[in-house]
Amino acid sequence: MNTSGAYHFIPPSRSMKWLGVISTIGMYIINMVGFLDTQTGSALGCGPDWPLCNGEVIPNLNNIHVIIEFGHRMLVGGFALLATGFMIWALVRYRAFIEVKIFSLLGIGFIVVQSALGALAVVFVNPPTVLALHLGFGLLAMVGVGLLTVFLFQLDAQMHGRPSGIGFRRETSPSTKAWVWSTWIFTYLAIYWGSYVAFRGAGGACPTWPLCNGKVFPGFSGLVGLDFIHRLAAVALAVLTAALLWHLKQYRSTRPDLYRGAFWLFIAVLAQIATGANLALSHVATGPYLLHIATLMLLFADVSYLVLQVVPSKTLEQAASPAGSDVGWTPEQAHNPQA
Ligand code: HEM
């Protein structure tokens, strides 16, 4: 607050927004390399050593597993530091916004927890539960950084009087909130199930598609059962997202953010199923696997964005109130950013 009692007007700078974009892409990349690491069995490429790699600061890069694991560690180190710097910067400047607090703490918290779990997975030689948690938390860290970036772009638009996602986030009906939250929770559970299938080595149990080994219903037992449940979950998710899109049709003109988000979510689920079929038919080859993961992260980012858009926002006036702290504008400036 300045001496006159008014707040400084500081819309998110271009460099802060760009840092957010680069950090989000960085989080996407480290997740991809993390999945590549486990899929290729490279998680122990540095032996059971952490933070050293095969007892050295810079190991001998003489085989592919060492390159992937060491590369993963380097990328995590670089991008996680960058993302943490970005989140602290946003937190210092815009802490009056609950969204900024939640996404920064989510991002920073899961980066820390994920790094600790990554180290534990290496030192305790990859227990499946630790690996599964590690991957799930990696996605949450990426979403924290990504949504914080989206929010800063929205804030910038709002402060400059342009239509923004924040402006759209008026009170949404309880049924819409329930639809969106249920879709998010179901997606997260389906992702964990996919991870479980992979860690049990059941991914190749149904190497045919759309039928599983020629059967419509191959049963729920054994590895085939695990793989079959994964496919059933995909069908259920497709039905759920189609129903969500249908439900959100009522907001087509008033809430384009929700309708478009749900439309792209449905497309992402179809893409997920297509890459899944391709993966099964490829007998779980590395390229198709990475494609399945690439669409998975976009799908999860989209459904998380929908959750952001159904949470009511503080008005700019509320956020700028003295009780709300020094976010950086007066109520007059909220209506006239140049004031
Ligand atoms: C739309 C929902 C889907 C989601 C959210 C999803 C998600 C996932 C996830 C998270 C993994 C594990 C990655 C890992 O931790 O290594 C996975 C693996 C796998 N998915 Fe999906 N998937 C979906 C649909 C499908 C479909 C429809 C198929 C096949 C028709 C399929 C085939 C596979 C296969 C074969 C693997 C195993 C890879 C391995 O054994 O390493 N997925 N999926």
Coordinates of N, CA and C in Angstrom, one line a residue, residues 7-94:
Y7 N -3.7 1.3 -3.4 CA -2.8 0.2 -3.7 C -2.1 0.5 -5.0
H8 N -0.9 0.0 -5.1 CA -0.1 0.1 -6.4 C -0.8 -0.8 -7.4
F9 N -0.9 -0.3 -8.6 CA -1.5 -1.0 -9.7 C -0.5 -1.8 -10.5
I10 N -0.4 -3.1 -10.3 CA 0.6 -3.9 -11.0 C 0.0 -5.1 -11.7
P11 N -0.4 -4.9 -12.9 CA -0.9 -6.1 -13.6 C 0.3 -7.1 -13.8
P12 N 0.0 -8.4 -14.0 CA 1.1 -9.3 -14.2 C 2.0 -8.9 -15.4
S13 N 3.3 -8.8 -15.2 CA 4.1 -8.3 -16.2 C 4.3 -9.4 -17.3
R14 N 4.7 -8.9 -18.5 CA 4.9 -9.9 -19.6 C 5.9 -11.0 -19.2
S15 N 7.0 -10.5 -18.5 CA 8.0 -11.6 -18.1 C 7.5 -12.6 -17.2
M16 N 6.6 -12.1 -16.2 CA 6.0 -13.1 -15.3 C 5.1 -14.1 -16.1
K17 N 4.3 -13.6 -17.0 CA 3.5 -14.5 -17.8 C 4.3 -15.5 -18.6
W18 N 5.4 -14.9 -19.2 CA 6.2 -15.8 -20.1 C 6.9 -16.9 -19.2
L19 N 7.3 -16.4 -18.0 CA 8.0 -17.4 -17.1 C 7.0 -18.5 -16.8
G20 N 5.7 -18.1 -16.6 CA 4.7 -19.1 -16.3 C 4.5 -20.1 -17.5
V21 N 4.5 -19.6 -18.7 CA 4.4 -20.4 -19.9 C 5.6 -21.4 -20.0
I22 N 6.8 -20.9 -19.8 CA 8.0 -21.7 -19.9 C 8.0 -22.8 -18.8
S23 N 7.6 -22.3 -17.6 CA 7.6 -23.3 -16.5 C 6.6 -24.4 -16.7
T24 N 5.4 -24.0 -17.3 CA 4.4 -25.0 -17.5 C 4.9 -26.1 -18.6
I25 N 5.5 -25.5 -19.6 CA 6.0 -26.4 -20.7 C 7.1 -27.3 -20.0
G26 N 7.9 -26.7 -19.1 CA 9.0 -27.5 -18.5 C 8.4 -28.6 -17.6
M27 N 7.3 -28.3 -16.9 CA 6.7 -29.3 -16.1 C 6.1 -30.5 -16.9
Y28 N 5.6 -30.1 -18.1 CA 5.1 -31.1 -19.1 C 6.2 -32.0 -19.5
I29 N 7.4 -31.3 -19.8 CA 8.5 -32.1 -20.3 C 9.1 -33.0 -19.2
I30 N 9.2 -32.5 -18.0 CA 9.8 -33.4 -17.0 C 8.8 -34.6 -16.7
N31 N 7.5 -34.3 -16.8 CA 6.6 -35.5 -16.6 C 6.8 -36.5 -17.7
M32 N 6.9 -36.0 -19.0 CA 7.1 -36.9 -20.1 C 8.3 -37.8 -19.9
V33 N 9.4 -37.1 -19.5 CA 10.7 -37.8 -19.4 C 10.6 -38.8 -18.2
G34 N 9.9 -38.4 -17.1 CA 9.6 -39.3 -16.0 C 8.9 -40.5 -16.4
F35 N 7.9 -40.4 -17.2 CA 7.2 -41.6 -17.7 C 8.1 -42.4 -18.6
L36 N 8.9 -41.7 -19.4 CA 9.8 -42.5 -20.3 C 10.8 -43.3 -19.5
D37 N 11.3 -42.6 -18.4 CA 12.2 -43.2 -17.4 C 11.7 -44.5 -16.9
T38 N 10.4 -44.5 -16.4 CA 9.9 -45.8 -15.8 C 9.6 -46.8 -16.9
Q39 N 9.0 -46.3 -18.0 CA 8.6 -47.2 -19.1 C 9.8 -48.0 -19.7
T40 N 10.9 -47.3 -19.8 CA 12.1 -48.0 -20.3 C 12.9 -48.7 -19.3
G41 N 12.4 -48.7 -18.0 CA 13.1 -49.4 -17.0 C 14.4 -48.7 -16.6
S42 N 14.5 -47.3 -16.8 CA 15.7 -46.6 -16.6 C 15.8 -46.0 -15.2
A43 N 14.8 -46.2 -14.3 CA 14.8 -45.5 -13.1 C 16.0 -45.8 -12.2
L44 N 16.6 -47.0 -12.5 CA 17.8 -47.3 -11.7 C 19.1 -47.1 -12.6
G45 N 18.9 -46.3 -13.6 CA 20.1 -46.0 -14.5 C 21.3 -45.4 -13.7
C46 N 21.0 -44.8 -12.6 CA 22.1 -44.2 -11.8 C 22.4 -45.1 -10.6
G47 N 21.9 -46.4 -10.7 CA 22.0 -47.3 -9.5 C 21.2 -46.8 -8.4
P48 N 21.3 -47.4 -7.2 CA 20.5 -46.9 -6.0 C 21.1 -45.6 -5.4
D49 N 21.7 -44.7 -6.2 CA 22.3 -43.5 -5.7 C 21.5 -42.3 -5.9
W50 N 21.4 -41.5 -4.9 CA 20.8 -40.1 -5.1 C 21.4 -39.3 -4.0
P51 N 21.9 -38.1 -4.2 CA 21.8 -37.3 -5.5 C 22.9 -37.7 -6.5
L52 N 23.9 -38.4 -6.1 CA 25.0 -38.8 -7.1 C 24.4 -39.8 -8.0
C53 N 25.1 -40.0 -9.2 CA 24.6 -40.9 -10.2 C 25.7 -41.9 -10.4
N54 N 25.5 -43.2 -10.0 CA 26.5 -44.2 -10.1 C 27.8 -43.7 -9.4
G55 N 27.6 -43.0 -8.2 CA 28.7 -42.6 -7.4 C 29.4 -41.3 -7.9
E56 N 28.9 -40.8 -9.0 CA 29.6 -39.6 -9.5 C 28.7 -38.4 -9.7
V57 N 29.2 -37.2 -9.8 CA 28.4 -36.0 -10.0 C 27.9 -36.0 -11.5
I58 N 28.9 -36.3 -12.4 CA 28.5 -36.4 -13.8 C 28.9 -37.8 -14.2
P59 N 28.0 -38.7 -14.4 CA 28.3 -40.1 -14.6 C 28.8 -40.3 -16.1
N60 N 29.4 -41.5 -16.3 CA 29.8 -41.9 -17.6 C 28.5 -42.3 -18.4
L61 N 28.2 -41.5 -19.4 CA 27.0 -41.7 -20.2 C 27.1 -42.8 -21.2
N62 N 27.4 -44.0 -20.7 CA 27.7 -45.0 -21.6 C 26.6 -45.9 -22.0
N63 N 25.4 -45.8 -21.4 CA 24.3 -46.5 -21.9 C 23.0 -45.7 -21.8
I64 N 22.0 -46.2 -22.5 CA 20.7 -45.4 -22.7 C 20.0 -45.2 -21.3
H65 N 20.1 -46.1 -20.4 CA 19.4 -46.0 -19.1 C 20.0 -44.9 -18.3
V66 N 21.4 -44.8 -18.3 CA 22.0 -43.8 -17.6 C 21.7 -42.4 -18.2
I67 N 21.7 -42.3 -19.5 CA 21.3 -41.1 -20.2 C 19.9 -40.6 -19.8
I68 N 18.9 -41.5 -19.8 CA 17.6 -41.1 -19.5 C 17.4 -40.7 -18.1
E69 N 17.9 -41.5 -17.1 CA 17.8 -41.2 -15.7 C 18.5 -39.9 -15.4
F70 N 19.8 -39.8 -15.9 CA 20.5 -38.6 -15.5 C 19.9 -37.4 -16.2
G71 N 19.4 -37.5 -17.4 CA 18.8 -36.4 -18.1 C 17.5 -36.0 -17.4
H72 N 16.8 -37.0 -16.9 CA 15.6 -36.7 -16.1 C 15.9 -35.9 -14.8
R73 N 17.0 -36.3 -14.2 CA 17.4 -35.6 -12.9 C 17.8 -34.1 -13.3
M74 N 18.5 -34.0 -14.4 CA 19.0 -32.6 -14.8 C 17.8 -31.7 -15.1
L75 N 16.8 -32.3 -15.9 CA 15.7 -31.5 -16.3 C 14.8 -31.2 -15.1
V76 N 14.6 -32.2 -14.2 CA 13.8 -31.9 -13.0 C 14.5 -30.7 -12.2
G77 N 15.8 -30.8 -12.1 CA 16.5 -29.8 -11.3 C 16.3 -28.4 -11.9
G78 N 16.5 -28.3 -13.2 CA 16.4 -27.0 -13.9 C 15.0 -26.5 -13.9
F79 N 14.0 -27.3 -14.4 CA 12.7 -26.8 -14.6 C 12.0 -26.6 -13.2
A80 N 12.3 -27.5 -12.3 CA 11.6 -27.4 -11.0 C 12.0 -26.1 -10.3
L81 N 13.3 -25.7 -10.4 CA 13.8 -24.5 -9.8 C 13.2 -23.3 -10.5
L82 N 13.1 -23.3 -11.8 CA 12.5 -22.2 -12.6 C 11.0 -22.1 -12.2
A83 N 10.3 -23.2 -12.1 CA 8.9 -23.1 -11.7 C 8.7 -22.6 -10.3
T84 N 9.6 -23.1 -9.4 CA 9.5 -22.6 -8.0 C 9.7 -21.1 -7.9
G85 N 10.7 -20.6 -8.7 CA 11.0 -19.2 -8.7 C 9.7 -18.4 -9.2
F86 N 9.1 -18.9 -10.3 CA 7.9 -18.3 -10.8 C 6.8 -18.2 -9.8
M87 N 6.6 -19.4 -9.1 CA 5.5 -19.4 -8.1 C 5.7 -18.5 -6.9
I88 N 7.0 -18.4 -6.5 CA 7.3 -17.5 -5.4 C 7.1 -16.1 -5.8
W89 N 7.5 -15.8 -7.0 CA 7.3 -14.4 -7.5 C 5.8 -14.0 -7.5
A90 N 5.0 -15.0 -8.1 CA 3.6 -14.7 -8.2 C 2.9 -14.6 -6.8
L91 N 3.4 -15.4 -5.9 CA 2.9 -15.4 -4.5 C 3.2 -14.1 -3.8
V92 N 4.4 -13.6 -4.0 CA 4.8 -12.4 -3.3 C 3.9 -11.2 -3.9
R93 N 3.7 -11.2 -5.2 CA 3.0 -10.1 -5.7 C 1.5 -10.2 -5.7
Y94 N 0.9 -11.4 -5.8 CA -0.5 -11.5 -5.9 C -1.1 -12.4 -4.8

